Short mmCIF file of C-alpha atoms in Angstrom, two decimals:
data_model
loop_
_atom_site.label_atom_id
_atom_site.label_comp_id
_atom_site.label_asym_id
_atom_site.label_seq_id
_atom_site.Cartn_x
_atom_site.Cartn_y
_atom_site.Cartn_z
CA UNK U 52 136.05 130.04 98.66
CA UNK U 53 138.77 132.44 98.77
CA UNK U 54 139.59 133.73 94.71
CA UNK U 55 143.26 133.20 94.80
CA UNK U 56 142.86 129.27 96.56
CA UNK U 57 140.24 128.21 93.93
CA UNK U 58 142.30 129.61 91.27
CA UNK U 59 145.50 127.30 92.44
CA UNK U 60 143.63 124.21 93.53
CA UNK U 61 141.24 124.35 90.12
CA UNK U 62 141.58 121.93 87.90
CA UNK U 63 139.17 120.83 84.68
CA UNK U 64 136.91 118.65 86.43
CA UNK U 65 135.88 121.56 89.13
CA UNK U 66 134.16 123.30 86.18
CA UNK U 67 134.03 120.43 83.24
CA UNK U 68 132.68 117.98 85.37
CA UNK U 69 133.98 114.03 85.76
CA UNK U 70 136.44 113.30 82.70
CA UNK U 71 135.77 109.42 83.23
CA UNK U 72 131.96 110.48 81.45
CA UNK U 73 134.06 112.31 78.70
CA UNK U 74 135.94 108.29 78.31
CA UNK U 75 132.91 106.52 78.78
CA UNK U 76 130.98 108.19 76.08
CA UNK U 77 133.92 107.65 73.82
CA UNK U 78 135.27 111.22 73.54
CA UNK U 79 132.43 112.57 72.75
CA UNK U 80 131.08 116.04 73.37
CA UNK U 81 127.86 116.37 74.97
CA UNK U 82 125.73 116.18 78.13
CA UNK U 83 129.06 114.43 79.93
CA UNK U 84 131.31 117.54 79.47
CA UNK U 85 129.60 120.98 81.54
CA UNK U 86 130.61 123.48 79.68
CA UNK U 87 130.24 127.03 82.05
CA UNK U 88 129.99 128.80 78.94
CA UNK U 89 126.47 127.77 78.27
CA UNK U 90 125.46 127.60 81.81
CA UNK U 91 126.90 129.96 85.01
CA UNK U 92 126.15 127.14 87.23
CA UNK U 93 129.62 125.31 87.84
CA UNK U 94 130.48 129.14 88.74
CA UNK U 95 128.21 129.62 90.77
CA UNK U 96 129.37 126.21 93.20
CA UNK U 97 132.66 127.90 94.33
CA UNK U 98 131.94 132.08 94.31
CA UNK U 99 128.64 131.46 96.05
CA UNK U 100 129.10 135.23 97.43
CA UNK U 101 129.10 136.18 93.80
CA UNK U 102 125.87 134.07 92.99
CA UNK U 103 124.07 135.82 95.94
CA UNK U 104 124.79 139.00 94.70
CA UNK U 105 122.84 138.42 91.43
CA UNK U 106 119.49 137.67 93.74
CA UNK U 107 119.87 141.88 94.39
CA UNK U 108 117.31 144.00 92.97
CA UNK U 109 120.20 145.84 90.91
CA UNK U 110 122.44 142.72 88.46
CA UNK U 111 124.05 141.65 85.47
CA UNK U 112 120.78 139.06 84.68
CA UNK U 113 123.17 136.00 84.93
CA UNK U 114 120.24 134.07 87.06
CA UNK U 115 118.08 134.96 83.76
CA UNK U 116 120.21 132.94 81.46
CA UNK U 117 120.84 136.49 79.27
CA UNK U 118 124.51 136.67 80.16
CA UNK U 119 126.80 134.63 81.34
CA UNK U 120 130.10 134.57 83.61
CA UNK U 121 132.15 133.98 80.78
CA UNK U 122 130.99 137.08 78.93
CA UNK U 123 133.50 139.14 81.40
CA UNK U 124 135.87 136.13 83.01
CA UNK U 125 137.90 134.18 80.94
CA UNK U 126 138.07 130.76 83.22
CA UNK U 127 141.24 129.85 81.18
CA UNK U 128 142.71 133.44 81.60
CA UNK U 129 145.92 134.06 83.95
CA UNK U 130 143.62 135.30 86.68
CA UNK U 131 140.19 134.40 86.19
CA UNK U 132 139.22 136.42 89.13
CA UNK U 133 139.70 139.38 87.02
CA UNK U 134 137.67 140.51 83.69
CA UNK U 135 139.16 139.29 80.79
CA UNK U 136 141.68 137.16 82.44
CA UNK U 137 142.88 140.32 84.50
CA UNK U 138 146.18 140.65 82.52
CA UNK U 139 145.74 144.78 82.95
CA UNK U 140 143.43 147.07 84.90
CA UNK U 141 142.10 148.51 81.40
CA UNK U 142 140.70 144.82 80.95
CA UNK U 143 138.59 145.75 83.52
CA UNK U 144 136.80 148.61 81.86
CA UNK U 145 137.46 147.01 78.63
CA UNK U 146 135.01 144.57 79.45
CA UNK U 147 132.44 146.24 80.75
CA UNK U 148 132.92 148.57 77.25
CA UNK U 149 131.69 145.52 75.33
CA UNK U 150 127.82 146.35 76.51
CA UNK U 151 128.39 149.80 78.01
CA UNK U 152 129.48 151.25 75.23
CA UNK U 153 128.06 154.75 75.52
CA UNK U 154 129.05 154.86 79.37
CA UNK U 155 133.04 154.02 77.84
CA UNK U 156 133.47 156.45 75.21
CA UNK U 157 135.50 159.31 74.93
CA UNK U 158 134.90 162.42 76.09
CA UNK U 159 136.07 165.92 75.60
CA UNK U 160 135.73 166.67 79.54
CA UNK U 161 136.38 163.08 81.22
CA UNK U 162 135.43 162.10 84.84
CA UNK U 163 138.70 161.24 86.61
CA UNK U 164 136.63 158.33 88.29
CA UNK U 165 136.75 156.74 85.10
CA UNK U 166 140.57 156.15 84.84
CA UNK U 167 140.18 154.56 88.14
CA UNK U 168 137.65 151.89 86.49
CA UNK U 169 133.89 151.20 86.42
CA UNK U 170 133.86 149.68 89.82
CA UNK U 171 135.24 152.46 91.81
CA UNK U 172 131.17 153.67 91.59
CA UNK U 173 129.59 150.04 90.29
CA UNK U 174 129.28 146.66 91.74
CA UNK U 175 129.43 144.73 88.55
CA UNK U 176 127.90 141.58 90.32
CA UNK U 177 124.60 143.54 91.60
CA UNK U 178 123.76 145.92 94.40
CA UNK U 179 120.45 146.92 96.54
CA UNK U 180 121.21 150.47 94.67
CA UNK U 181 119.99 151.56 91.34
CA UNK U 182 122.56 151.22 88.65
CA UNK U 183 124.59 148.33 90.80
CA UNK U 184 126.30 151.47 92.16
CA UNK U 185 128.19 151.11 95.49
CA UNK U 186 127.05 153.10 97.60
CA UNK U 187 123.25 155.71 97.12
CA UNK U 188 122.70 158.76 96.46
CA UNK U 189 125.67 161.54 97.20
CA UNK U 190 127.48 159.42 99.43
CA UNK U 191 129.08 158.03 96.40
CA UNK U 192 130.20 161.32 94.80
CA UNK U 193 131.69 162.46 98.16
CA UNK U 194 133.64 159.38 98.35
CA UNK U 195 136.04 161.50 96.48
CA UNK U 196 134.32 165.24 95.85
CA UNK U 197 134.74 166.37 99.41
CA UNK U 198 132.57 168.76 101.30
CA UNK U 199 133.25 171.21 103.39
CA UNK U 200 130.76 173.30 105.92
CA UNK U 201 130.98 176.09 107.32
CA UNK U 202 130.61 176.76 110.81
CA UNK U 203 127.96 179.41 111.75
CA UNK U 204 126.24 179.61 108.32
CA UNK U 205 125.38 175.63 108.03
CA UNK U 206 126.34 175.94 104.21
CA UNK U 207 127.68 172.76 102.56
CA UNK U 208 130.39 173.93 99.93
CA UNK U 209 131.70 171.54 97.14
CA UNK U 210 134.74 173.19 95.47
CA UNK U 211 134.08 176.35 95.73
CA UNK U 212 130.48 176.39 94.49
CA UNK U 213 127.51 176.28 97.35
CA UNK U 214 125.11 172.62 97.58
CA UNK U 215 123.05 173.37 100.45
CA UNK U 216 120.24 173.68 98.91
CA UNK U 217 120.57 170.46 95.53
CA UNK U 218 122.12 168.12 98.98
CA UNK U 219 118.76 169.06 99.85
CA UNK U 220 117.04 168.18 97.09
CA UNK U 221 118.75 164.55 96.46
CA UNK U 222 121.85 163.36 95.12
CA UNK U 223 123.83 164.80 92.36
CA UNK U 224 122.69 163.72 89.67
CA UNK U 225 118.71 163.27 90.56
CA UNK U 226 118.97 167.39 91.31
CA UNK U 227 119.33 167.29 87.73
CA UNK U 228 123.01 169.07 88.13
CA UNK U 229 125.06 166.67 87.35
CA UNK U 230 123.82 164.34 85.38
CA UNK U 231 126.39 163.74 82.98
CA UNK U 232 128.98 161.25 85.32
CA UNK U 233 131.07 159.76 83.02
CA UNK U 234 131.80 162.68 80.81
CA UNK U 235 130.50 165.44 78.74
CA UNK U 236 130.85 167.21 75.76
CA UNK U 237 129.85 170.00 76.92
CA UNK U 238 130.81 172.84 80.03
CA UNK U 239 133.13 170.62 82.03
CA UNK U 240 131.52 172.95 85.83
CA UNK U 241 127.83 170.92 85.75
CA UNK U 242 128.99 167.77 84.38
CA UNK U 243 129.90 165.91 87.53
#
């Protein structure tokens, strides 16, 4: 079900459940009313391209019962398709801060990526990669750090600095170059 028609057409009984229980048990809270804050199911109904992606190797353990779509959605936000009721981009990261809070802090040398938000490199649902990241190994940090070769010599330049040989070796951070991807402290050149 496409985000934006679910969103329109919901109404309290697509996630709640039958309100003529809720009468018939006199008002009552209980076993009548679903609550999707205890239980990712009535979620999982309508974004069932969502609830496959937790069945990856790589996920937020929703299926596990240790988190919960409502610990990044707000259902009752203005757009519930977005973290935190999706009233700004920085909800975005903002949310994923709330567990990730090393990942999120601040940095003396920051990763650009990061302004653009944690899923311009992660899938926050799950992914077949390590660290629900989008795409494997360099492929990701060329998404934006562009190569160039040389003709003749074969040599792969980043920048101005040479990678033949660590594209060789694997990706850019399991080289052990650039291991630091969300920021550093430290010399800003081998962070990322």
């Amino acid at each position: 079900m496409d985000d934006q028609e679910s969103i329109g057409s919901s109404g309290c009984e697509s996630c709640h459940g039958p309100g003529s229980l809720h009468i018939k048990a006199g008002g009552g809270k209980g076993i009548f009313i679903h609550n999707p804050g205890d239980d990712s199911a009535a979620c999982m109904e309508c974004h069932q391209e969502i609830h496959a992606k937790f069945n990856l190797p790589n996920h937020h353990p929703v299926l596990e019962d240790l988190m919960n779509c409502v610990d990044c959605h707000d259902p009752h936000g203005r757009d519930m398709s977005k973290p935190f009721g999706g009233l700004a981009f920085a909800r975005l990261n903002q949310s994923c801060a709330e567990c990730h809070q090393e990942q999120a802090r601040t940095f003396v040398f920051e990763h650009e990526a990061m302004r653009e938000g944690c899923t311009e490199c992660h899938d926050p649902h799950g992914s077949v990669n390590p660290k629900m990241l989008i795409q494997r190994d360099s492929n990701l940090c060329l998404k934006c750090h562009s190569q160039i070769q040389f003709p003749g010599s074969g040599d792969i330049f980043i920048g101005k600095a040479p990678h033949s040989f660590s594209m060789q070796a694997g990706s850019c951070w399991t080289a052990g170059c650039h291991t630091q991807v969300h920021g550093s402290m430290v010399d800003p050149k081998m962070r990322f």
